[in-house]
Amino acid sequence: MSTVAGTAAIVPLPQSRLIATEIPGPNSRALAERRAAVVARGVSLGSPVYAARAHGGIIEDVDGNRFLDMTSGIGVVTVGHTDEAVVEAARAELGRLTHTMFPTVPYESYVRVAELLAEHTPGGFPKKSVIVSTGAEAVENAVKIARRFTGRPGVAVLDHGYHGRTNLTMAMTYKAHPYSAGFGPFASDVVRAPGSYPFRDGLTGPEAAARTIAILEKTYGAEHLACIVVEPVQGEGGFIVPADGYLAAIAEWARANGVLFVADEIQSGIARTGYWYAVDHEGVVPDLVATAKGVAGGLPLAAVTGRADVMDASGPGGLGGTFGGNPVACAAAIAVFERIESAGLLGRARAIGELLLPELRRLQAAHPAVGDVRGRGAMLAIELVNAQGEPDAAAVGSIIAFALQRGVVLLSAGSDGNVLRFLPNLATSDELLLEAVAVLDEALASL
Ligand code: PLZ
């Protein structure tokens, strides 16, 4: 597979775990020292090992240790690390066109990505997109567009939501620590209400929706809301799958009140849950959809896609940015759409859910610390509780540390930090996934 130095496609990486040094090894420890001197403390440190390369489901660190990656860079390399087709597409584009700035001199790949987004987002009506670089930017643009279209200021969001780190998206994000505390003043006209969290509230979808709606109407007024921004499966908040019917009831209320329904599918979209978008599980059709993370296989690309009449509310020059729709990122995104189709990755994501959910439920039956098991497709989680049934973040921390020592990278989530989330990429074999479950079983036993 590798060819002459400098033109090598992908350097083969064995799809197996290997612990070759202590964890972290000497090279990672040396990098940690350099980092401490020059990288801001505000950039969090999830793992003490430094990556050298990655392929498929495996990350190799700078000491030659190989880790099974259950995080996909938070759902970004959904088609697999350094997928050949995606790397090849990006590499070819790099040698052709790196940047013109689409609004200055446009190019085809941007148009093609917009066509693919129109085709794959929910809804059969004419759709348009604006392409940007990050998820937070996509959310900000969705809100801008919704405000321009409706002429209203209000933005409704849900408890446990995460929408980004910019000023507006900090205001929209539920958790103050570490995301927004001390970084204000914040944008106004953001109103928050509880959503649906079946493990904690025990409400049906319609009951939870009635609660959300009542609070929004009482504390702000539906007639002043431009949009409600909802993650169809909440990501950072703890992989919370709303009760059946919740999303549909919210979408119906939004439509009846002239409030745009914006799906933040940044973590849940692009095949992650077994559909192109997680709202597809419920047949809900949003007015606007925010896409990012998994859409370009690791290159920075994000977008807002939606009803053409809504998207066109902004006049020329109202939307954009220097790097939005960079040609190399667009080439990668086109390859990602193609790979998802040709490799049957929607089915693969569903199969991963069908394989892992029963395994996780088996662990739940064996370990009282596992309070809840949930998720859709390859977006799965367990919520850990102590003997009193309260959130147990310390257990999550211990399990992550234990698993890393055995060559498995895991990630936490949850407003209380007590959720372990699993976002394996779709190039990970069943065998590796079951290895991760075995390590998790040991880790739970060691608590
Ligand atoms: N909306 C639903 O999941 C990014 C953030 C990790 P950006 N989530 C991971 C961290 O600590 O920064 C995210 C998301 C949802 C918006 C975003 C924001 O996307 O690309 O990070 O800006």
Short mmCIF file of N, CA and C in Angstrom, two decimals, residues 76 110 113-114 117 121 128-142 145 163 264-267 270 277 289-305 311 320-321 323-326 328-330 332-333 337:
data_model
loop_
_atom_site.label_atom_id
_atom_site.label_comp_id
_atom_site.label_asym_id
_atom_site.label_seq_id
_atom_site.Cartn_x
_atom_site.Cartn_y
_atom_site.Cartn_z
N VAL A 76 -15.66 12.16 14.85
CA VAL A 76 -15.21 12.84 13.63
C VAL A 76 -14.77 11.86 12.56
N TYR A 110 -17.38 22.87 -3.46
CA TYR A 110 -18.29 23.50 -2.50
C TYR A 110 -19.74 23.24 -2.94
N VAL A 113 -20.67 19.59 -2.32
CA VAL A 113 -20.98 19.29 -0.91
C VAL A 113 -22.38 19.79 -0.57
N ALA A 114 -22.73 20.98 -1.08
CA ALA A 114 -24.08 21.50 -0.82
C ALA A 114 -25.14 20.59 -1.46
N LEU A 117 -25.39 17.53 0.79
CA LEU A 117 -26.11 17.86 2.03
C LEU A 117 -27.61 17.98 1.75
N THR A 121 -29.84 15.35 3.97
CA THR A 121 -30.55 15.86 5.15
C THR A 121 -32.04 15.53 4.99
N LYS A 128 -30.87 24.54 0.71
CA LYS A 128 -29.60 25.21 0.43
C LYS A 128 -28.70 25.11 1.65
N SER A 129 -27.41 25.33 1.43
CA SER A 129 -26.44 25.25 2.53
C SER A 129 -25.49 26.43 2.53
N VAL A 130 -24.94 26.72 3.70
CA VAL A 130 -23.73 27.53 3.81
C VAL A 130 -22.71 26.63 4.48
N ILE A 131 -21.48 26.63 3.95
CA ILE A 131 -20.44 25.77 4.52
C ILE A 131 -19.47 26.62 5.33
N VAL A 132 -19.18 26.16 6.54
CA VAL A 132 -18.27 26.85 7.45
C VAL A 132 -17.23 25.84 7.94
N SER A 133 -16.51 26.16 9.00
CA SER A 133 -15.40 25.29 9.38
C SER A 133 -15.61 24.51 10.68
N THR A 134 -16.41 25.04 11.60
CA THR A 134 -16.56 24.37 12.90
C THR A 134 -18.02 24.23 13.27
N GLY A 135 -18.27 23.33 14.21
CA GLY A 135 -19.63 23.11 14.66
C GLY A 135 -20.25 24.36 15.28
N ALA A 136 -19.47 25.03 16.12
CA ALA A 136 -20.01 26.23 16.78
C ALA A 136 -20.40 27.27 15.75
N GLU A 137 -19.58 27.40 14.72
CA GLU A 137 -19.89 28.34 13.63
C GLU A 137 -21.19 27.95 12.93
N ALA A 138 -21.39 26.66 12.76
CA ALA A 138 -22.62 26.21 12.10
C ALA A 138 -23.83 26.58 12.97
N VAL A 139 -23.73 26.36 14.28
CA VAL A 139 -24.84 26.69 15.17
C VAL A 139 -25.11 28.19 15.13
N GLU A 140 -24.04 28.98 15.23
CA GLU A 140 -24.20 30.45 15.18
C GLU A 140 -24.91 30.88 13.91
N ASN A 141 -24.50 30.29 12.79
CA ASN A 141 -25.11 30.66 11.51
C ASN A 141 -26.56 30.23 11.43
N ALA A 142 -26.87 29.07 11.99
CA ALA A 142 -28.26 28.61 12.00
C ALA A 142 -29.13 29.63 12.75
N ILE A 145 -29.53 32.88 10.72
CA ILE A 145 -30.48 32.69 9.62
C ILE A 145 -31.91 32.64 10.14
N HIS A 163 -23.51 23.29 22.54
CA HIS A 163 -23.54 23.85 21.19
C HIS A 163 -22.25 24.54 20.78
N ASP A 264 -29.31 20.30 15.86
CA ASP A 264 -27.85 20.30 15.98
C ASP A 264 -27.40 18.85 15.88
N GLU A 265 -27.06 18.44 14.67
CA GLU A 265 -26.66 17.04 14.39
C GLU A 265 -25.14 16.94 14.30
N ILE A 266 -24.46 17.86 14.97
CA ILE A 266 -23.01 17.92 14.84
C ILE A 266 -22.35 16.64 15.36
N GLN A 267 -22.87 16.11 16.46
CA GLN A 267 -22.30 14.86 16.99
C GLN A 267 -23.09 13.63 16.53
N ILE A 270 -24.49 12.20 10.19
CA ILE A 270 -23.56 11.57 9.25
C ILE A 270 -23.24 10.12 9.66
N TYR A 277 -28.98 11.11 9.58
CA TYR A 277 -29.18 12.05 10.68
C TYR A 277 -30.02 11.37 11.75
N VAL A 289 -30.59 22.16 9.64
CA VAL A 289 -29.75 21.12 10.25
C VAL A 289 -28.32 21.63 10.29
N ALA A 290 -27.66 21.48 11.45
CA ALA A 290 -26.23 21.79 11.56
C ALA A 290 -25.44 20.50 11.49
N THR A 291 -24.49 20.46 10.57
CA THR A 291 -23.64 19.29 10.34
C THR A 291 -22.19 19.69 10.62
N ALA A 292 -21.39 18.80 11.17
CA ALA A 292 -19.94 19.08 11.29
C ALA A 292 -19.23 17.74 11.49
N LYS A 293 -18.30 17.70 12.44
CA LYS A 293 -17.57 16.51 12.85
C LYS A 293 -17.37 15.44 11.77
N GLY A 294 -18.27 14.46 11.70
CA GLY A 294 -18.05 13.27 10.87
C GLY A 294 -18.10 13.51 9.37
N VAL A 295 -18.51 14.68 8.95
CA VAL A 295 -18.80 14.89 7.53
C VAL A 295 -17.56 14.94 6.64
N ALA A 296 -16.40 15.25 7.20
CA ALA A 296 -15.21 15.37 6.34
C ALA A 296 -14.06 14.48 6.80
N GLY A 297 -14.37 13.46 7.59
CA GLY A 297 -13.38 12.44 7.92
C GLY A 297 -12.15 12.96 8.66
N GLY A 298 -12.27 14.09 9.35
CA GLY A 298 -11.14 14.61 10.11
C GLY A 298 -10.70 15.98 9.64
N LEU A 299 -11.14 16.39 8.46
CA LEU A 299 -10.83 17.75 8.03
C LEU A 299 -11.94 18.68 8.51
N PRO A 300 -11.58 19.95 8.77
CA PRO A 300 -12.57 20.85 9.36
C PRO A 300 -13.60 21.32 8.34
N LEU A 301 -14.81 20.86 8.48
CA LEU A 301 -15.91 21.30 7.62
C LEU A 301 -17.21 21.18 8.39
N ALA A 302 -18.02 22.20 8.29
CA ALA A 302 -19.32 22.21 8.95
C ALA A 302 -20.29 22.95 8.05
N ALA A 303 -21.57 22.79 8.32
CA ALA A 303 -22.54 23.41 7.42
C ALA A 303 -23.87 23.63 8.12
N VAL A 304 -24.63 24.59 7.60
CA VAL A 304 -26.04 24.71 7.91
C VAL A 304 -26.79 24.40 6.62
N THR A 305 -27.75 23.51 6.71
CA THR A 305 -28.53 23.12 5.54
C THR A 305 -29.99 23.23 5.91
N MET A 311 -33.03 29.62 4.26
CA MET A 311 -31.59 29.87 4.05
C MET A 311 -31.36 31.15 3.26
N GLY A 320 -20.74 33.42 5.71
CA GLY A 320 -19.47 32.98 5.11
C GLY A 320 -18.31 33.06 6.07
N GLY A 321 -17.12 33.27 5.53
CA GLY A 321 -15.88 33.28 6.33
C GLY A 321 -14.75 32.80 5.45
N PHE A 323 -12.26 30.56 5.66
CA PHE A 323 -11.94 29.15 5.44
C PHE A 323 -13.15 28.28 5.15
N GLY A 324 -14.36 28.85 5.21
CA GLY A 324 -15.56 28.04 5.05
C GLY A 324 -15.59 27.35 3.69
N GLY A 325 -15.73 26.03 3.70
CA GLY A 325 -15.79 25.28 2.45
C GLY A 325 -14.44 25.20 1.76
N ASN A 326 -13.38 25.15 2.54
CA ASN A 326 -12.04 24.96 1.99
C ASN A 326 -12.03 23.78 1.01
N VAL A 328 -9.92 21.46 0.11
CA VAL A 328 -9.40 20.16 0.57
C VAL A 328 -10.42 19.50 1.50
N ALA A 329 -11.02 20.29 2.38
CA ALA A 329 -12.06 19.76 3.27
C ALA A 329 -13.28 19.32 2.46
N CYS A 330 -13.64 20.08 1.44
CA CYS A 330 -14.78 19.71 0.59
C CYS A 330 -14.49 18.39 -0.14
N ALA A 332 -12.60 16.00 0.86
CA ALA A 332 -12.71 14.93 1.85
C ALA A 332 -14.18 14.63 2.14
N ALA A 333 -15.00 15.66 2.24
CA ALA A 333 -16.42 15.45 2.55
C ALA A 333 -17.10 14.66 1.42
N PHE A 337 -19.11 11.05 1.97
CA PHE A 337 -20.47 10.67 1.52
C PHE A 337 -20.39 9.40 0.66
#
